[in-house]
Short mmCIF file of C-alpha atoms in Angstrom, two decimals:
data_model
loop_
_atom_site.label_atom_id
_atom_site.label_comp_id
_atom_site.label_asym_id
_atom_site.label_seq_id
_atom_site.Cartn_x
_atom_site.Cartn_y
_atom_site.Cartn_z
CA UNK A 27 -0.36 -0.06 -0.39
CA UNK A 28 3.16 2.45 0.39
CA UNK A 29 4.30 1.84 -2.82
CA UNK A 30 1.08 1.52 -4.11
CA UNK A 31 0.90 5.29 -2.12
CA UNK A 32 3.91 7.14 -3.10
CA UNK A 33 3.48 6.01 -7.67
CA UNK A 34 0.57 7.82 -6.89
CA UNK A 35 1.61 11.05 -5.23
CA UNK A 36 4.45 10.60 -8.64
CA UNK A 37 1.88 10.34 -10.48
CA UNK A 38 -0.26 13.37 -9.37
CA UNK A 39 3.25 15.54 -9.72
CA UNK A 40 4.02 14.46 -12.58
CA UNK A 41 1.03 15.32 -14.22
CA UNK A 42 0.51 18.00 -12.52
CA UNK A 43 4.70 19.15 -14.61
CA UNK A 44 2.30 18.47 -17.27
CA UNK A 45 -0.57 21.00 -16.96
CA UNK A 46 2.72 23.00 -16.13
CA UNK A 47 4.17 22.12 -19.67
CA UNK A 48 0.74 22.50 -21.29
CA UNK A 49 0.60 26.08 -20.20
CA UNK A 50 3.83 27.50 -21.69
CA UNK A 51 3.42 25.76 -24.86
CA UNK A 52 0.36 27.01 -25.48
CA UNK A 53 0.50 30.31 -24.29
CA UNK A 54 0.83 31.70 -27.79
CA UNK A 55 -3.06 30.48 -28.39
CA UNK A 56 -4.22 33.09 -26.80
CA UNK A 57 -2.09 35.69 -26.83
CA UNK A 58 0.89 35.37 -29.66
CA UNK A 59 -1.93 37.15 -32.21
CA UNK A 60 -2.17 40.37 -29.26
CA UNK A 61 1.13 41.37 -28.40
CA UNK A 62 2.69 40.62 -32.30
CA UNK A 63 0.05 43.41 -32.78
CA UNK A 64 1.25 45.05 -29.95
CA UNK A 65 -2.17 45.81 -28.65
CA UNK A 66 -1.03 44.21 -25.35
CA UNK A 67 2.68 44.07 -23.67
CA UNK A 68 4.38 40.68 -23.93
CA UNK A 69 4.06 40.20 -19.58
CA UNK A 70 0.70 42.51 -19.58
CA UNK A 71 -0.58 39.51 -21.90
CA UNK A 72 0.48 36.41 -20.14
CA UNK A 73 -0.28 37.37 -16.92
CA UNK A 74 -3.72 37.79 -17.60
CA UNK A 75 -4.18 34.51 -19.74
CA UNK A 76 -2.91 33.51 -16.88
CA UNK A 77 -5.39 34.78 -14.39
CA UNK A 78 -8.22 33.59 -16.68
CA UNK A 79 -6.76 30.45 -17.14
CA UNK A 80 -7.33 29.51 -13.46
CA UNK A 81 -10.60 30.53 -13.84
CA UNK A 82 -11.81 28.11 -16.87
CA UNK A 83 -10.82 25.47 -15.41
CA UNK A 84 -13.31 25.92 -12.73
CA UNK A 85 -16.31 25.52 -15.31
CA UNK A 86 -16.41 22.15 -16.93
CA UNK A 87 -15.58 18.75 -16.44
CA UNK A 88 -16.40 17.03 -19.31
CA UNK A 89 -13.60 17.29 -20.74
CA UNK A 90 -11.76 15.80 -17.67
CA UNK A 91 -14.30 12.81 -17.51
CA UNK A 92 -13.39 11.85 -21.38
CA UNK A 93 -9.80 11.29 -20.13
CA UNK A 94 -10.41 9.36 -17.11
CA UNK A 95 -13.48 7.33 -18.37
CA UNK A 96 -13.46 7.42 -21.89
CA UNK A 97 -10.27 7.00 -23.58
CA UNK A 98 -9.07 3.34 -22.40
CA UNK A 99 -10.23 0.75 -19.62
CA UNK A 100 -9.72 1.80 -16.65
CA UNK A 101 -9.74 -2.40 -15.74
CA UNK A 102 -6.73 -3.98 -14.83
CA UNK A 103 -4.91 -0.69 -15.99
CA UNK A 104 -1.95 0.32 -13.55
CA UNK A 105 -0.78 2.99 -11.83
CA UNK A 106 2.42 2.53 -13.76
CA UNK A 107 0.60 2.88 -17.33
CA UNK A 108 -0.41 6.68 -16.50
CA UNK A 109 3.73 8.15 -15.14
CA UNK A 110 5.08 6.15 -17.90
CA UNK A 111 2.27 7.83 -20.63
CA UNK A 112 2.58 10.95 -18.57
CA UNK A 113 7.10 10.76 -19.50
CA UNK A 114 5.92 11.04 -23.46
CA UNK A 115 4.27 13.78 -22.57
CA UNK A 116 5.99 16.03 -21.27
CA UNK A 117 8.95 15.23 -23.15
CA UNK A 118 7.43 15.71 -26.84
CA UNK A 119 5.97 18.91 -25.45
CA UNK A 120 9.53 20.29 -24.24
CA UNK A 121 11.15 19.48 -27.13
CA UNK A 122 8.11 21.00 -29.69
CA UNK A 123 8.91 24.05 -27.21
CA UNK A 124 12.78 23.54 -27.73
CA UNK A 125 11.74 24.11 -31.94
CA UNK A 126 8.90 26.57 -31.56
CA UNK A 127 7.29 24.59 -32.99
CA UNK A 128 3.40 25.39 -31.71
CA UNK A 129 2.06 21.30 -31.95
CA UNK A 130 -0.70 19.84 -29.75
CA UNK A 131 -0.22 19.04 -25.92
CA UNK A 132 -3.31 17.56 -26.18
CA UNK A 133 -1.94 15.09 -28.60
CA UNK A 134 0.99 14.27 -26.75
CA UNK A 135 -0.84 13.62 -23.74
CA UNK A 136 -3.24 11.34 -25.52
CA UNK A 137 -0.53 9.57 -27.37
CA UNK A 138 1.17 9.35 -24.25
CA UNK A 139 -2.34 7.75 -23.00
CA UNK A 140 -2.59 5.30 -25.57
CA UNK A 141 0.86 4.72 -26.43
CA UNK A 142 0.80 3.15 -23.07
CA UNK A 143 -1.65 1.44 -22.84
CA UNK A 144 -1.26 -0.32 -25.64
CA UNK A 145 2.22 -1.55 -24.60
CA UNK A 146 0.38 -2.87 -20.22
CA UNK A 147 -2.55 -4.54 -21.53
CA UNK A 148 -2.83 -4.11 -25.60
CA UNK A 149 -4.67 -3.30 -27.98
CA UNK A 150 -7.76 -3.91 -26.30
CA UNK A 151 -7.25 -1.67 -22.93
CA UNK A 152 -8.07 1.89 -25.87
CA UNK A 153 -11.71 2.73 -26.65
CA UNK A 154 -11.32 2.90 -30.57
CA UNK A 155 -14.94 4.92 -31.11
CA UNK A 156 -13.35 7.38 -28.45
CA UNK A 157 -10.07 7.94 -30.20
CA UNK A 158 -11.78 8.63 -33.79
CA UNK A 159 -15.24 10.84 -32.58
CA UNK A 160 -13.77 12.72 -29.94
CA UNK A 161 -10.31 13.30 -30.76
CA UNK A 162 -9.46 12.85 -34.27
CA UNK A 163 -11.95 13.91 -35.94
CA UNK A 164 -12.50 16.75 -34.49
CA UNK A 165 -8.24 18.15 -34.60
CA UNK A 166 -9.20 17.31 -38.44
CA UNK A 167 -12.53 19.21 -38.53
CA UNK A 168 -11.83 22.22 -35.44
CA UNK A 169 -8.50 24.06 -37.44
CA UNK A 170 -10.56 23.77 -40.69
CA UNK A 171 -13.68 25.63 -39.26
CA UNK A 172 -11.18 27.93 -36.96
CA UNK A 173 -10.15 28.79 -40.87
CA UNK A 174 -12.41 29.42 -42.52
CA UNK A 175 -14.13 31.34 -40.05
CA UNK A 176 -11.44 33.94 -39.22
CA UNK A 177 -11.11 34.16 -42.84
CA UNK A 178 -14.76 35.31 -43.01
CA UNK A 179 -14.46 37.34 -40.26
CA UNK A 180 -11.47 38.90 -41.61
CA UNK A 181 -13.45 39.70 -44.34
CA UNK A 182 -16.11 41.32 -42.88
CA UNK A 183 -14.22 44.00 -40.26
CA UNK A 184 -11.30 45.28 -43.43
CA UNK A 185 -15.21 45.34 -45.48
CA UNK A 186 -16.49 47.71 -42.41
CA UNK A 187 -13.48 49.22 -41.85
CA UNK A 188 -13.46 50.90 -45.76
CA UNK A 189 -14.61 54.57 -44.66
CA UNK A 190 -13.61 54.48 -40.99
CA UNK A 191 -10.17 56.42 -39.98
CA UNK A 192 -6.67 53.88 -40.00
CA UNK A 193 -6.25 55.10 -36.42
CA UNK A 194 -9.41 55.02 -34.95
CA UNK A 195 -9.89 51.90 -36.41
CA UNK A 196 -6.67 49.98 -35.29
CA UNK A 197 -7.02 51.18 -31.32
CA UNK A 198 -10.94 49.71 -31.68
CA UNK A 199 -9.80 46.68 -32.68
CA UNK A 200 -6.66 46.18 -29.89
CA UNK A 201 -9.08 47.07 -27.80
CA UNK A 202 -10.87 44.41 -28.32
CA UNK A 203 -8.48 41.87 -28.86
CA UNK A 204 -7.74 42.34 -25.42
CA UNK A 205 -10.80 41.31 -24.98
CA UNK A 206 -11.12 38.30 -27.32
CA UNK A 207 -7.56 37.53 -26.87
CA UNK A 208 -8.73 37.36 -22.85
CA UNK A 209 -11.84 34.20 -24.54
CA UNK A 210 -9.53 32.56 -25.58
CA UNK A 211 -7.74 32.05 -22.24
CA UNK A 212 -10.50 31.89 -20.80
CA UNK A 213 -11.52 28.86 -23.38
CA UNK A 214 -7.83 26.84 -22.75
CA UNK A 215 -9.24 26.83 -19.08
CA UNK A 216 -12.34 25.12 -19.97
CA UNK A 217 -10.46 22.52 -22.45
CA UNK A 218 -6.23 21.64 -21.67
CA UNK A 219 -6.39 22.41 -17.99
CA UNK A 220 -9.32 19.81 -17.50
CA UNK A 221 -7.31 17.11 -19.45
CA UNK A 222 -4.69 16.74 -16.91
CA UNK A 223 -7.73 16.73 -14.33
CA UNK A 224 -8.91 14.08 -16.31
CA UNK A 225 -5.13 12.27 -16.02
CA UNK A 226 -5.10 11.88 -11.72
CA UNK A 227 -8.31 12.23 -11.09
CA UNK A 228 -7.33 8.06 -14.05
CA UNK A 229 -4.61 7.53 -11.57
CA UNK A 230 -6.94 7.76 -7.97
CA UNK A 231 -9.28 4.67 -9.80
CA UNK A 232 -6.74 2.96 -10.80
CA UNK A 233 -5.18 3.49 -7.15
CA UNK A 234 -8.04 2.56 -5.76
CA UNK A 235 -8.64 6.28 -4.23
CA UNK A 236 -11.52 7.34 -5.71
CA UNK A 237 -14.82 5.18 -7.58
CA UNK A 238 -14.82 4.43 -11.17
CA UNK A 239 -16.84 6.95 -13.21
CA UNK A 240 -16.29 9.23 -9.86
CA UNK A 241 -15.62 12.96 -11.18
CA UNK A 242 -12.14 14.79 -10.06
CA UNK A 243 -12.36 15.69 -6.82
CA UNK A 244 -12.53 19.79 -5.46
CA UNK A 245 -7.80 19.64 -5.26
CA UNK A 246 -7.76 18.08 -8.48
CA UNK A 247 -9.30 20.80 -10.70
CA UNK A 248 -7.61 23.69 -7.66
CA UNK A 249 -4.22 22.32 -8.14
CA UNK A 250 -4.27 21.45 -12.04
CA UNK A 251 -5.78 24.85 -12.67
CA UNK A 252 -2.41 26.97 -10.34
CA UNK A 253 0.61 24.31 -12.23
CA UNK A 254 -1.47 25.70 -16.38
CA UNK A 255 -2.07 28.90 -15.30
CA UNK A 256 1.01 28.93 -13.80
CA UNK A 257 3.29 27.73 -16.85
CA UNK A 258 1.12 29.99 -18.83
CA UNK A 259 2.23 33.26 -17.09
CA UNK A 260 5.79 32.15 -17.89
CA UNK A 261 5.09 32.43 -21.48
CA UNK A 262 5.93 29.98 -24.46
CA UNK A 263 7.59 33.30 -25.72
CA UNK A 264 9.32 30.52 -28.60
CA UNK A 265 5.77 29.39 -30.28
CA UNK A 266 4.66 32.51 -29.25
CA UNK A 267 7.55 34.16 -32.20
CA UNK A 268 6.09 31.19 -34.13
CA UNK A 269 2.32 32.13 -33.45
CA UNK A 270 2.84 35.80 -34.12
CA UNK A 271 5.51 36.55 -36.90
CA UNK A 272 5.66 33.16 -38.37
CA UNK A 273 2.84 32.40 -39.78
CA UNK A 274 1.94 35.57 -40.79
CA UNK A 275 2.19 39.51 -40.13
CA UNK A 276 -1.72 40.39 -38.73
CA UNK A 277 -2.82 43.82 -38.37
CA UNK A 278 -5.33 44.09 -35.57
CA UNK A 279 -8.59 43.88 -37.90
CA UNK A 280 -7.04 39.99 -38.70
CA UNK A 281 -5.84 38.83 -35.12
CA UNK A 282 -9.36 40.18 -33.55
CA UNK A 283 -10.53 37.66 -36.54
CA UNK A 284 -8.79 34.97 -35.53
CA UNK A 285 -8.63 34.98 -31.84
CA UNK A 286 -12.58 35.54 -31.62
CA UNK A 287 -12.83 31.75 -33.79
CA UNK A 288 -10.83 30.30 -32.21
CA UNK A 289 -12.51 30.63 -29.24
CA UNK A 290 -15.41 30.40 -30.11
CA UNK A 291 -14.78 26.21 -31.58
CA UNK A 292 -12.99 26.00 -28.52
CA UNK A 293 -15.54 26.90 -26.08
CA UNK A 294 -18.55 24.50 -28.44
CA UNK A 295 -15.81 21.76 -27.63
CA UNK A 296 -15.35 21.96 -24.16
CA UNK A 297 -19.57 21.92 -23.77
CA UNK A 298 -19.50 18.42 -26.34
CA UNK A 299 -16.48 17.47 -23.87
CA UNK A 300 -14.59 17.12 -27.07
CA UNK A 301 -11.12 16.76 -26.07
CA UNK A 302 -9.90 19.17 -28.89
CA UNK A 303 -5.81 20.77 -29.48
CA UNK A 304 -7.11 24.06 -29.10
CA UNK A 305 -2.86 25.00 -29.88
CA UNK A 306 -4.67 23.24 -33.84
CA UNK A 307 -7.14 25.99 -33.64
CA UNK A 308 -5.36 29.55 -32.78
CA UNK A 309 -2.46 28.21 -35.74
CA UNK A 310 -5.44 27.60 -37.54
CA UNK A 311 -7.46 30.83 -36.74
CA UNK A 312 -4.49 32.88 -38.09
CA UNK A 313 -4.07 31.26 -40.99
CA UNK A 314 -7.28 31.91 -41.85
CA UNK A 315 -6.99 35.45 -41.06
CA UNK A 316 -3.48 35.78 -42.64
CA UNK A 317 -5.77 34.97 -46.29
CA UNK A 318 -8.19 36.68 -44.52
CA UNK A 319 -6.82 40.42 -46.26
CA UNK A 320 -5.72 40.75 -49.73
CA UNK A 321 -2.63 41.12 -49.62
CA UNK A 322 -1.82 38.97 -46.79
CA UNK A 323 0.69 35.97 -46.76
CA UNK A 324 1.33 33.19 -45.18
CA UNK A 325 4.34 31.41 -44.23
CA UNK A 326 4.15 28.37 -45.99
CA UNK A 327 7.52 26.87 -45.33
CA UNK A 328 6.48 27.43 -41.23
CA UNK A 329 3.07 26.33 -42.16
CA UNK A 330 4.18 23.06 -42.57
CA UNK A 331 7.05 22.68 -39.94
CA UNK A 332 3.39 23.44 -38.52
CA UNK A 333 1.57 20.41 -40.48
CA UNK A 334 4.24 17.38 -39.95
CA UNK A 335 4.44 18.46 -36.56
CA UNK A 336 0.90 17.97 -35.26
CA UNK A 337 0.48 14.39 -37.58
CA UNK A 338 3.38 13.01 -35.96
CA UNK A 339 2.81 14.15 -32.52
CA UNK A 340 0.12 11.31 -31.00
CA UNK A 341 2.00 8.73 -32.51
CA UNK A 342 5.87 10.00 -31.48
CA UNK A 343 4.21 10.65 -28.23
CA UNK A 344 3.61 6.92 -28.06
CA UNK A 345 6.60 5.20 -29.00
CA UNK A 346 8.52 7.30 -26.28
CA UNK A 347 5.33 6.57 -22.83
CA UNK A 348 5.74 2.61 -25.00
CA UNK A 349 8.85 2.82 -23.81
CA UNK A 350 9.00 3.66 -20.64
CA UNK A 351 6.42 1.28 -19.99
CA UNK A 352 8.35 -1.17 -20.62
CA UNK A 353 10.60 0.15 -18.19
CA UNK A 354 8.11 0.17 -16.35
CA UNK A 355 6.17 -2.15 -14.65
CA UNK A 356 9.78 -4.15 -13.90
CA UNK A 357 8.63 -2.77 -10.86
CA UNK A 358 10.58 -0.57 -8.43
CA UNK A 359 13.53 -0.12 -10.36
CA UNK A 360 12.47 0.92 -13.28
CA UNK A 361 9.40 3.52 -12.66
CA UNK A 362 13.58 4.49 -10.63
CA UNK A 363 14.68 4.24 -14.24
CA UNK A 364 12.05 6.51 -16.01
CA UNK A 365 12.29 9.08 -13.39
CA UNK A 366 15.51 9.32 -14.30
CA UNK A 367 15.02 9.40 -17.85
CA UNK A 368 12.27 12.26 -17.30
CA UNK A 369 14.81 14.78 -14.93
CA UNK A 370 17.47 14.12 -17.75
CA UNK A 371 15.78 14.97 -20.46
CA UNK A 372 14.47 18.19 -19.51
CA UNK A 373 17.55 19.37 -17.74
CA UNK A 374 19.02 18.47 -22.04
CA UNK A 375 16.44 20.13 -23.82
CA UNK A 376 16.45 22.93 -21.14
CA UNK A 377 20.22 23.59 -21.74
CA UNK A 378 20.26 23.76 -25.45
CA UNK A 379 17.71 26.14 -24.50
CA UNK A 380 19.83 29.21 -23.06
CA UNK A 381 21.57 28.56 -26.36
CA UNK A 382 19.81 30.99 -28.07
CA UNK A 383 16.89 32.94 -25.94
CA UNK A 384 13.07 34.60 -26.66
CA UNK A 385 12.19 36.61 -24.21
CA UNK A 386 9.02 38.88 -23.90
CA UNK A 387 12.33 41.64 -24.81
CA UNK A 388 12.86 39.90 -28.37
CA UNK A 389 9.39 38.72 -29.25
CA UNK A 390 8.42 40.47 -31.90
CA UNK A 391 12.07 40.14 -33.51
CA UNK A 392 12.00 38.24 -36.45
CA UNK A 393 14.51 36.98 -38.91
CA UNK A 394 14.62 37.81 -42.56
CA UNK A 395 15.07 34.07 -43.11
CA UNK A 396 11.56 33.79 -41.67
CA UNK A 397 10.83 35.44 -45.10
CA UNK A 398 9.00 33.62 -48.09
CA UNK A 399 7.05 35.66 -51.38
CA UNK A 400 3.25 34.35 -51.47
CA UNK A 401 2.53 31.17 -52.18
CA UNK A 402 0.71 29.63 -54.50
CA UNK A 403 -2.56 29.44 -52.33
CA UNK A 404 -2.24 32.87 -50.75
CA UNK A 405 -2.58 34.25 -54.37
CA UNK A 406 -4.62 32.71 -55.45
CA UNK A 407 -7.84 33.83 -52.40
CA UNK A 408 -5.88 37.23 -52.38
CA UNK A 409 -7.15 38.22 -55.18
CA UNK A 410 -11.15 36.71 -54.99
CA UNK A 411 -10.13 38.61 -51.70
CA UNK A 412 -12.32 42.91 -50.73
CA UNK A 413 -9.36 45.48 -50.65
CA UNK A 414 -8.21 45.79 -46.25
CA UNK A 415 -9.24 49.25 -44.86
CA UNK A 416 -7.60 52.97 -45.42
CA UNK A 417 -4.13 52.89 -44.40
CA UNK A 418 -3.31 52.52 -41.09
CA UNK A 419 -0.10 54.85 -39.98
CA UNK A 420 0.21 53.37 -36.13
CA UNK A 421 3.77 52.34 -36.90
CA UNK A 422 3.02 49.21 -34.42
CA UNK A 423 1.58 47.93 -37.42
CA UNK A 424 4.26 48.10 -40.10
CA UNK A 425 5.35 43.94 -41.24
CA UNK A 426 8.12 42.21 -41.16
CA UNK A 427 7.52 42.35 -45.34
CA UNK A 428 6.39 44.37 -47.69
CA UNK A 429 3.54 45.06 -46.66
CA UNK A 430 0.03 45.52 -49.60
CA UNK A 431 -1.57 48.98 -50.76
CA UNK A 432 -2.38 49.45 -48.28
CA UNK A 433 0.62 50.00 -45.97
CA UNK A 434 3.24 49.39 -48.60
CA UNK A 435 4.49 53.59 -47.71
CA UNK A 436 4.82 53.28 -44.11
CA UNK A 437 8.05 54.58 -42.68
CA UNK A 438 10.12 51.27 -41.43
CA UNK A 439 10.13 51.54 -38.04
CA UNK A 440 14.21 52.41 -36.48
CA UNK A 441 15.81 49.83 -35.00
CA UNK A 442 12.29 47.23 -36.61
CA UNK A 443 13.41 44.07 -37.75
CA UNK A 444 13.81 44.21 -41.21
#
């Protein structure tokens, strides 16, 4: 019993570590566009996002139930399996953070649970219908829906602002961005914080502390909310840079459209219990907003790397988790070795990240290499997109890429990246 109690404690702590990495990995979902357009200062943005993530964690438990009582069969599942699943998810989260890729923390967790369960009890331990209906299908549909909605919303905002002064329009949409970013943060808390709640609840069920189909206890909800809020406050600056500047150059109108579309999709999915990837939804919204402005450029080389990361996240995290489970199931020494591998891997990735530090001071800097000419898709969509609103004089809105007709004559900001 003492061994089980100790192992449960280790799993709970490891789950909260994953929740922490989920927080700083996904800060970009809510705040990348707000920071890139200058609507909020970087530190203030992540602080607001952290508070609203914490609030969102208390609004629903539907996604937590999907994980704790649906994704894998609880019968015969051992606590070591959950530990191995978390190891795979954390290492994949940190690796993609190091590379600045907005991959899915959610799919890393799902992949870890699936891989570790298969390694432990075989394919019978995984509920395939839940995987398809509540994970895979939403993963495909949600970013497409968010992208299409953001494209339409962007076109509408520019059309409505045709006769509005550029500075007035930009100021209004910056205020709108702050509100929509808060909504995304709240939605993120209702979706992603619950995933950790579900994992901890599943561990407590397998350890005999809770009965089957139990809801997350209050202390689980509070601890998961605090962990993701703390991670959010520290800010995943590498991924914020990719989403805010690496995919496309956004103006406040586009940022508002992207965030509002993403928040709507996330909140609807949380209500239905779909454990979708908020990263994929928000990335789809950003690309849709980029395509919605005439002359807008989506950097497809960056998008392609991101798509590849999305595709390999679930199997890659599952493979690492399966290997971790093959070691952990050997007994106490196996759990100790698996823990040592996790700590060592985290330390190595952190050390590598110090060679090229990205923080709130340089998050909006973009190298020349990230610029690329419009591709075939961008050119085709731009040709049928209504012209943007009147020129925006605010120097904060000048783009890294030579801007379209509405901003092309703006003077370069002193010291800005070109």
